[in-house]
mmCIF file of C-alpha atoms in Angstrom:
data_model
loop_
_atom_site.group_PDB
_atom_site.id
_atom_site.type_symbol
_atom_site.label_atom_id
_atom_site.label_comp_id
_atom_site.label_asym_id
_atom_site.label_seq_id
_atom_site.Cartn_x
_atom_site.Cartn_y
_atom_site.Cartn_z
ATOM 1 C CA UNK D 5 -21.141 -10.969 -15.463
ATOM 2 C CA UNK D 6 -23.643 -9.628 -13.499
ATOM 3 C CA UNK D 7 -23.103 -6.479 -11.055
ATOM 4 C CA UNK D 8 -21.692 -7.712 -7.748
ATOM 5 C CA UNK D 9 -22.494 -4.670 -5.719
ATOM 6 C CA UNK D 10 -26.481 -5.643 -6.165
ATOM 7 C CA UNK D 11 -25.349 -10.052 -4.626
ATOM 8 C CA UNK D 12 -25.881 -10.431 -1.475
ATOM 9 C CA UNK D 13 -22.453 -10.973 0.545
ATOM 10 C CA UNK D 14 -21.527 -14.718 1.528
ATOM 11 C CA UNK D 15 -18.986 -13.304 4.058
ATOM 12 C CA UNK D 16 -18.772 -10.288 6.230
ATOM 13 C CA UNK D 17 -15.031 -10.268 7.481
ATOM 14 C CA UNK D 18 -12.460 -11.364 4.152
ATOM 15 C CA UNK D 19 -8.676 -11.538 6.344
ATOM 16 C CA UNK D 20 -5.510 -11.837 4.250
ATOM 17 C CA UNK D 21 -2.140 -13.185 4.747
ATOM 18 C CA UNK D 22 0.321 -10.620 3.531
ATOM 19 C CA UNK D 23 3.768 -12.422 2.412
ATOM 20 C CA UNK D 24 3.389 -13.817 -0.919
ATOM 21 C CA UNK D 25 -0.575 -13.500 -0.914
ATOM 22 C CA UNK D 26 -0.703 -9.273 -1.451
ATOM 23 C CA UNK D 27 2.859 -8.306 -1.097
ATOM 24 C CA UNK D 28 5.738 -10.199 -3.663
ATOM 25 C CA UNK D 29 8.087 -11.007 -1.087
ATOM 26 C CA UNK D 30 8.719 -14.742 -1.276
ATOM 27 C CA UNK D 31 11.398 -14.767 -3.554
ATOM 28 C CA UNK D 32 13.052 -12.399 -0.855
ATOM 29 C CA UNK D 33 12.534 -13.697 2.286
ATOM 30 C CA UNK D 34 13.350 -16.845 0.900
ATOM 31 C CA UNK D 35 16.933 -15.991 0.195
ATOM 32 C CA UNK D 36 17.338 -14.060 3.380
ATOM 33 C CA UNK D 37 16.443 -17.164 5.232
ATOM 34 C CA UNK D 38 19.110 -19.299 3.199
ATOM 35 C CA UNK D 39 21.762 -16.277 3.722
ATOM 36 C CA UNK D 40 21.264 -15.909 7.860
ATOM 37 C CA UNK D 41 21.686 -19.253 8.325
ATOM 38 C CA UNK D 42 24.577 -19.883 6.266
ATOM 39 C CA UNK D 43 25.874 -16.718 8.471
ATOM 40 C CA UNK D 44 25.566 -18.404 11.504
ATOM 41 C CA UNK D 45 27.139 -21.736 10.412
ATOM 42 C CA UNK D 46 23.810 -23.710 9.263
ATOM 43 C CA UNK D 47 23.526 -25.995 6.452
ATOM 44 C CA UNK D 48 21.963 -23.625 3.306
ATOM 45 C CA UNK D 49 18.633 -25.496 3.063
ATOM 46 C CA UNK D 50 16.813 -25.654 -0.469
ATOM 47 C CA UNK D 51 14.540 -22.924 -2.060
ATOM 48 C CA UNK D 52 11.697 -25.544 -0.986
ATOM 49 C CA UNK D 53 12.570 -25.738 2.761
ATOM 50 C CA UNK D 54 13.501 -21.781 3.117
ATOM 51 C CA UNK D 55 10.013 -21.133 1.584
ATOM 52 C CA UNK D 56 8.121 -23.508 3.116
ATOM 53 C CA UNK D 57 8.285 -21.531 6.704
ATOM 54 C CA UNK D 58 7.180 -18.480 5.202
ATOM 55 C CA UNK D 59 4.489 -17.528 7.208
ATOM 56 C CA UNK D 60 4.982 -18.777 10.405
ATOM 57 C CA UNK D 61 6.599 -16.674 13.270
ATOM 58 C CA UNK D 62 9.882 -15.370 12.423
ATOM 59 C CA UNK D 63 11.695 -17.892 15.203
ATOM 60 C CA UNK D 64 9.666 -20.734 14.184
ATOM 61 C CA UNK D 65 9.950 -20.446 10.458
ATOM 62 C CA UNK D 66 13.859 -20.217 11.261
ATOM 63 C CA UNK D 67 14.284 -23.038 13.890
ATOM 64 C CA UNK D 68 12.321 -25.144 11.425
ATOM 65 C CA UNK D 69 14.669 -24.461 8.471
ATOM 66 C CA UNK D 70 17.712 -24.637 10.114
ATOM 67 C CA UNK D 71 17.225 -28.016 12.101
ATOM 68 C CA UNK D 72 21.243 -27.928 12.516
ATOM 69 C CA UNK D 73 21.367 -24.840 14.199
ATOM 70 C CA UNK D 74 21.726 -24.945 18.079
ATOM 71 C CA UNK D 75 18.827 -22.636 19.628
ATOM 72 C CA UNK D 76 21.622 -20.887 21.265
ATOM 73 C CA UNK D 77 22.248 -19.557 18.012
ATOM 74 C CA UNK D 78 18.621 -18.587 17.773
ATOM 75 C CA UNK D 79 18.870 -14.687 18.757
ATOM 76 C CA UNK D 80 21.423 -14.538 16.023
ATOM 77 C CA UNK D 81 20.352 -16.272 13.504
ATOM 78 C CA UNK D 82 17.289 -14.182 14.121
ATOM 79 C CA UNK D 83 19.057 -11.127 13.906
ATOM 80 C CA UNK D 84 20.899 -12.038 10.753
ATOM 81 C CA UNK D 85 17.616 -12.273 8.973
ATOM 82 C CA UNK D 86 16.403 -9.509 9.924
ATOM 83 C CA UNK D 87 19.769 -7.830 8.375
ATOM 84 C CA UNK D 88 19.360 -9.526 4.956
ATOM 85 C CA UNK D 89 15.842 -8.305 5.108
ATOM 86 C CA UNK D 90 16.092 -4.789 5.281
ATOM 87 C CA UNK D 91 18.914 -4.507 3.110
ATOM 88 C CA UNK D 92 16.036 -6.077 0.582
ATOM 89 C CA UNK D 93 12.848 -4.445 1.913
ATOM 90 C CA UNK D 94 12.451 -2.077 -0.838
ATOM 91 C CA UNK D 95 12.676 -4.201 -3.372
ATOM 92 C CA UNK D 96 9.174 -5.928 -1.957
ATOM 93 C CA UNK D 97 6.119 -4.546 -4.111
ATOM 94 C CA UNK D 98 1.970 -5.091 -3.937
ATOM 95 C CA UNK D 99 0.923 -7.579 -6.642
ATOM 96 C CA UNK D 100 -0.455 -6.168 -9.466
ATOM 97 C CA UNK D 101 -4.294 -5.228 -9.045
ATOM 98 C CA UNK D 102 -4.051 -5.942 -5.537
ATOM 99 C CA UNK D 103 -5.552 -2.106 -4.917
ATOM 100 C CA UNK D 104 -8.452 -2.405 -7.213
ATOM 101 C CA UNK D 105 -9.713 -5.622 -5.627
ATOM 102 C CA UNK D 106 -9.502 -4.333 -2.115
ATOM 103 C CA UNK D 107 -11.038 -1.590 -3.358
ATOM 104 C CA UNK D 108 -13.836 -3.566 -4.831
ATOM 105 C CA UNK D 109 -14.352 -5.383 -1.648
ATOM 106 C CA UNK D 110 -14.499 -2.177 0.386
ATOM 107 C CA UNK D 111 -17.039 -1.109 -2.042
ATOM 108 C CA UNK D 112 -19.202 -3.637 -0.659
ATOM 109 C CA UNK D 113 -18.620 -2.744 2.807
ATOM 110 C CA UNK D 114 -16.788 -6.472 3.496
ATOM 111 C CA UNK D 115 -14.466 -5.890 6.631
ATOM 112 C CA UNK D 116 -10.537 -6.349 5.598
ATOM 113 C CA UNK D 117 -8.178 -7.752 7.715
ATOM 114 C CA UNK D 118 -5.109 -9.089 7.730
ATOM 115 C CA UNK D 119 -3.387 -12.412 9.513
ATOM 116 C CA UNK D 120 0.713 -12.901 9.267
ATOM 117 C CA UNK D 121 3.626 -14.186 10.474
ATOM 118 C CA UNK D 122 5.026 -10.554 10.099
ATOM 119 C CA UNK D 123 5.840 -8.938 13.355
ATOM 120 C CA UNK D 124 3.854 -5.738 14.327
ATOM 121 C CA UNK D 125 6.462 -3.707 13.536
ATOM 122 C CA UNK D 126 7.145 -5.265 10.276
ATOM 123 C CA UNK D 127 3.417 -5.566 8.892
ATOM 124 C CA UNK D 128 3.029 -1.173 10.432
ATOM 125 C CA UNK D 129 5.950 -0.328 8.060
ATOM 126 C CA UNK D 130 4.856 -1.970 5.335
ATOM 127 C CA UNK D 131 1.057 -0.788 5.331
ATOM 128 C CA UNK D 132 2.266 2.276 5.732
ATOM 129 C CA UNK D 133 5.230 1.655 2.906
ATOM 130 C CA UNK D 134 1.905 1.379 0.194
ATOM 131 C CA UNK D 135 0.367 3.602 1.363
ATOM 132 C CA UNK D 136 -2.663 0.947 2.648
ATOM 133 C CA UNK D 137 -3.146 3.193 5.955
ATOM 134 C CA UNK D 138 -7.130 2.894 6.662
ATOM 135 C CA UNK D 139 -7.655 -0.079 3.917
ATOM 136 C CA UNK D 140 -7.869 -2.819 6.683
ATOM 137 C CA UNK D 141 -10.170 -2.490 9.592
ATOM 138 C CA UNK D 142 -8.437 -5.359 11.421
ATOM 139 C CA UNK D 143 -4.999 -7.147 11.917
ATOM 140 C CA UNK D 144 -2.995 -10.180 14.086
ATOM 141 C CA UNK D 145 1.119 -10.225 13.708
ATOM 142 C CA UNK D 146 2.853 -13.198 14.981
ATOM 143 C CA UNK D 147 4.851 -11.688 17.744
ATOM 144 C CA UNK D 148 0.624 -10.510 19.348
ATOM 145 C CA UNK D 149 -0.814 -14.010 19.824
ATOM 146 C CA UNK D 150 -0.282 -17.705 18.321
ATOM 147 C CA UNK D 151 1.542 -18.474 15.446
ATOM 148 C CA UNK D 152 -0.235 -20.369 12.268
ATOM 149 C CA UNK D 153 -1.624 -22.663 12.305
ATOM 150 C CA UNK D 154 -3.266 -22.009 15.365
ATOM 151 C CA UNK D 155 -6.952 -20.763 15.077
ATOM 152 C CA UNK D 156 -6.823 -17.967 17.685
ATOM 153 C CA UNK D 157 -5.136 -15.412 14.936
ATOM 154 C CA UNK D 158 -8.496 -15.677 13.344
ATOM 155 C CA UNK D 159 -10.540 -16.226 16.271
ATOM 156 C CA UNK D 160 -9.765 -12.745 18.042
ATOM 157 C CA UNK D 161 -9.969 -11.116 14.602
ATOM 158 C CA UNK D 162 -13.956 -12.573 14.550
ATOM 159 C CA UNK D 163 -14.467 -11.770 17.789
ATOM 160 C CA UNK D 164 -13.003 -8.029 17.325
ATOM 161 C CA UNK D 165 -15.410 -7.893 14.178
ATOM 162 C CA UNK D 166 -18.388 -9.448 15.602
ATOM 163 C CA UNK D 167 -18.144 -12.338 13.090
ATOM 164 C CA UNK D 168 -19.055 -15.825 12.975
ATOM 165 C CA UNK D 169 -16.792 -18.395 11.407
ATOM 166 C CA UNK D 170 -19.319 -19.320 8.439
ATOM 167 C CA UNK D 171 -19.060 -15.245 7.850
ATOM 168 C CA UNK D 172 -15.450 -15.279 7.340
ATOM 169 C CA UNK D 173 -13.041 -16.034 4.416
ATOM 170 C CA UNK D 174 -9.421 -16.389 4.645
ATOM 171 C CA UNK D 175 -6.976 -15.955 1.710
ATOM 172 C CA UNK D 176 -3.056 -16.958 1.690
ATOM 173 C CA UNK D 177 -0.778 -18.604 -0.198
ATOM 174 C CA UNK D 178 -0.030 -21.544 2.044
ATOM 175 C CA UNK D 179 -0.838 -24.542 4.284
ATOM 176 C CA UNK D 180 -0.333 -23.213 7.411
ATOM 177 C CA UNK D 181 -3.026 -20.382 6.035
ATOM 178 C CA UNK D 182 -5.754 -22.777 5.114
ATOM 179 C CA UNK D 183 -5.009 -25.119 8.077
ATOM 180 C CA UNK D 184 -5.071 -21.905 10.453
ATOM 181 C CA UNK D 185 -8.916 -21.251 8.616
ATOM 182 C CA UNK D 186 -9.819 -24.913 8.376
ATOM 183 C CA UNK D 187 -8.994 -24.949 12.546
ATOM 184 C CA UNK D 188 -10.889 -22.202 13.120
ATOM 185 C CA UNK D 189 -14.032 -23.645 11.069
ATOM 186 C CA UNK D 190 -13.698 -20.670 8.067
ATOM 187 C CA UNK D 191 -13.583 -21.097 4.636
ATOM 188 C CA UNK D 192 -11.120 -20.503 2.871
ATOM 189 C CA UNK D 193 -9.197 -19.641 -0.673
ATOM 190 C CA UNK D 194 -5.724 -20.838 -1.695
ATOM 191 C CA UNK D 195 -3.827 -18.349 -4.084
ATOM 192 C CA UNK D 196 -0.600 -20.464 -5.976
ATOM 193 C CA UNK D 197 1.600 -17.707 -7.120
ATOM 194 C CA UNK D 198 3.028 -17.320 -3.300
ATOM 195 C CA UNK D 199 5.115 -19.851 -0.684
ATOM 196 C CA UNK D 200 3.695 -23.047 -1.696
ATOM 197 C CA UNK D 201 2.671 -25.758 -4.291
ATOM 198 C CA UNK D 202 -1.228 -25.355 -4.589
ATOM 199 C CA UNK D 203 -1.373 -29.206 -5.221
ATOM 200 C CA UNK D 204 -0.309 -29.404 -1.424
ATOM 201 C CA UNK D 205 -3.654 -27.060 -0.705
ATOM 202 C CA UNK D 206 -6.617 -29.514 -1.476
ATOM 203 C CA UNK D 207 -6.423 -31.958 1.177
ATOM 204 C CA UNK D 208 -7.571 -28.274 3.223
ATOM 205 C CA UNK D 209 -10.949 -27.658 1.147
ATOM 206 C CA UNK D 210 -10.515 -24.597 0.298
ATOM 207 C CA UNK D 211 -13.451 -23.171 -1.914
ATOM 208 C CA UNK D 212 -11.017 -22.059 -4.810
ATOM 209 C CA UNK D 213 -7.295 -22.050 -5.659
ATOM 210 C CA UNK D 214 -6.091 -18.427 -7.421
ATOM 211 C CA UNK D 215 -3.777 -18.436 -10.148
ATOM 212 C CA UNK D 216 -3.540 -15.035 -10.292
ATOM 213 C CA UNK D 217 -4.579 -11.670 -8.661
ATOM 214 C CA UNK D 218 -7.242 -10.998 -11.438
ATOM 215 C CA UNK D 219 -8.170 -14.445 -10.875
ATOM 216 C CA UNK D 220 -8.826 -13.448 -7.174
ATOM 217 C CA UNK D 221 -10.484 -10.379 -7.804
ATOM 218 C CA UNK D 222 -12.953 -12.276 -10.169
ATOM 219 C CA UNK D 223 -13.619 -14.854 -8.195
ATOM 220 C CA UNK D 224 -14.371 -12.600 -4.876
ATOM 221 C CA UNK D 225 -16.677 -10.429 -6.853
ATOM 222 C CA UNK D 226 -18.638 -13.696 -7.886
ATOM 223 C CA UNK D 227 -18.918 -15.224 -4.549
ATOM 224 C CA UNK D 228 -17.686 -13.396 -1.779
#
C-alpha cells in the first residue's frame, strides 16, 4: 500500500458520530432505554426498537421508543435514562484503534469533528473521559441545533470550517447519520458494528460500509 501522507486529500473536514461509531456504547444505552421506560410504566420495547433511536436527541429517541408513554411522562422518563446511564457510564470504552486512526488523519492535517445526539454536557465529559481534549477541531450536540437527520448539524460544522459539502465526509453507524450527510449533499461512510443493520445503509450511497475499526482506518488512509 502506498504512503498516504504523499495522496492528495479527497476531503478536508472528516465529522464523526460518537455512540456506537468511536465510543462502544450501544449495547448500553440500549438497555437504559428499555429500563427507563419500563420505570415509568411503558411497554419494554425490543433490542431492535431501543437501538434504533440511538442517535437522535435524547427526547426524540425516547418518545419514539416508547409510543405508549404519555408526553407528560416525558421529563421523567427522560430523567430515568439519564439515571440508568450514569450508573453505566464507565463501563463505555473507545473502540479499539480508534486513537491511531484519528491520529493518522490528524497527520494529514484533515479537520475532525464530531456530530451526535449526545447532549453538550454528555459528549464534554466523555472527550474529556479519553482523554480526546484537542483531537477534534469541531463539534454539534443535539440539545445546540437540529436533531438528525436534519442537515444543519453538518451544515454549521462546514460553515465553522470553511468547507464545502463535496469536501466533507461523514462517518456513523446509522441511518439517521447517512440520511443527515445525504441531506446535506456529503458523502458519506456507514460503519456496521454500531446501532444498526448495514443492509438498511445502501439505499443512502454511502461510499463504503466498515466492518471494523481497522477496516475504517484502512479504508480512510486509501481514500480520504
Amino acid at each position: 500500500m502506498s504512503n498516504p501522507s504523499l495522496r492528495p486529500r479527497q476531503f478536508d473536514l472528516i465529522a464523526f458520530d460518537w455512540d456506537g461509531t468511536l465510543f462502544d456504547s450501544t449495547a448500553v444505552i440500549t438497555r437504559c432505554i428499555q429500563r427507563a421506560i419500563v420505570d415509568v410504566g411503558g411497554q419494554e420495547p425490543t433490542r431492535e426498537a431501543a437501538a434504533y433511536v440511538i442517535g437522535l436527541g435524547l427526547m426524540q429517541a425516547l418518545a419514539h421508543a416508547a409510543p405508549d408513554v404519555p408526553v407528560e411522562k416525558y421529563p421523567e422518563l427522560g430523567q430515568r435514562y439519564r439515571h440508568h446511564y450514569m450508573a453505566h457510564q464507565n463501563d463505555i470504552i473507545l473502540f479499539d484503534g480508534v486513537l491511531p486512526m484519528l491520529a493518522d488523519l490528524k497527520a494529514r492535517h484533515h479537520w475532525l469533528s464530531v456530530a451526535t445526539g449526545k447532549s453538550r454536557a454528555g459528549l464534554n465529559e466523555a472527550l474529556h473521559d479519553v482523554n480526546l481534549k484537542g483531537m477534534f477541531d469541531a463539534s454539534r450536540t443535539a440539545d445546540e441545533t437540529a436533531g438528525k437527520p436534519s442537515p444543519l448539524m453538518l451544515q454549521e460544522l462546514m460553515r465553522e470550517m470553511g468547507v464545502e459539502p463535496e469536501r466533507t465526509l461523514m462517518i456513523g453507524d446509522t441511518t439517521h447519520d447517512l440520511q443527515m450527510a445525504l441531506n446535506a449533499g456529503c458523502a458519506s461512510v456507514g460503519v456496521s458494528y454500531g446501532a444498526h443493520e448495514p443492509s438498511a445503509f445502501h439505499a443512502l450511497q454511502p461510499r463504503f460500509v466498515a466492518h471494523s475499526v481497522s477496516e475504517l482506518r484502512s479504508w480512510l488512509n486509501d481514500n480520504a
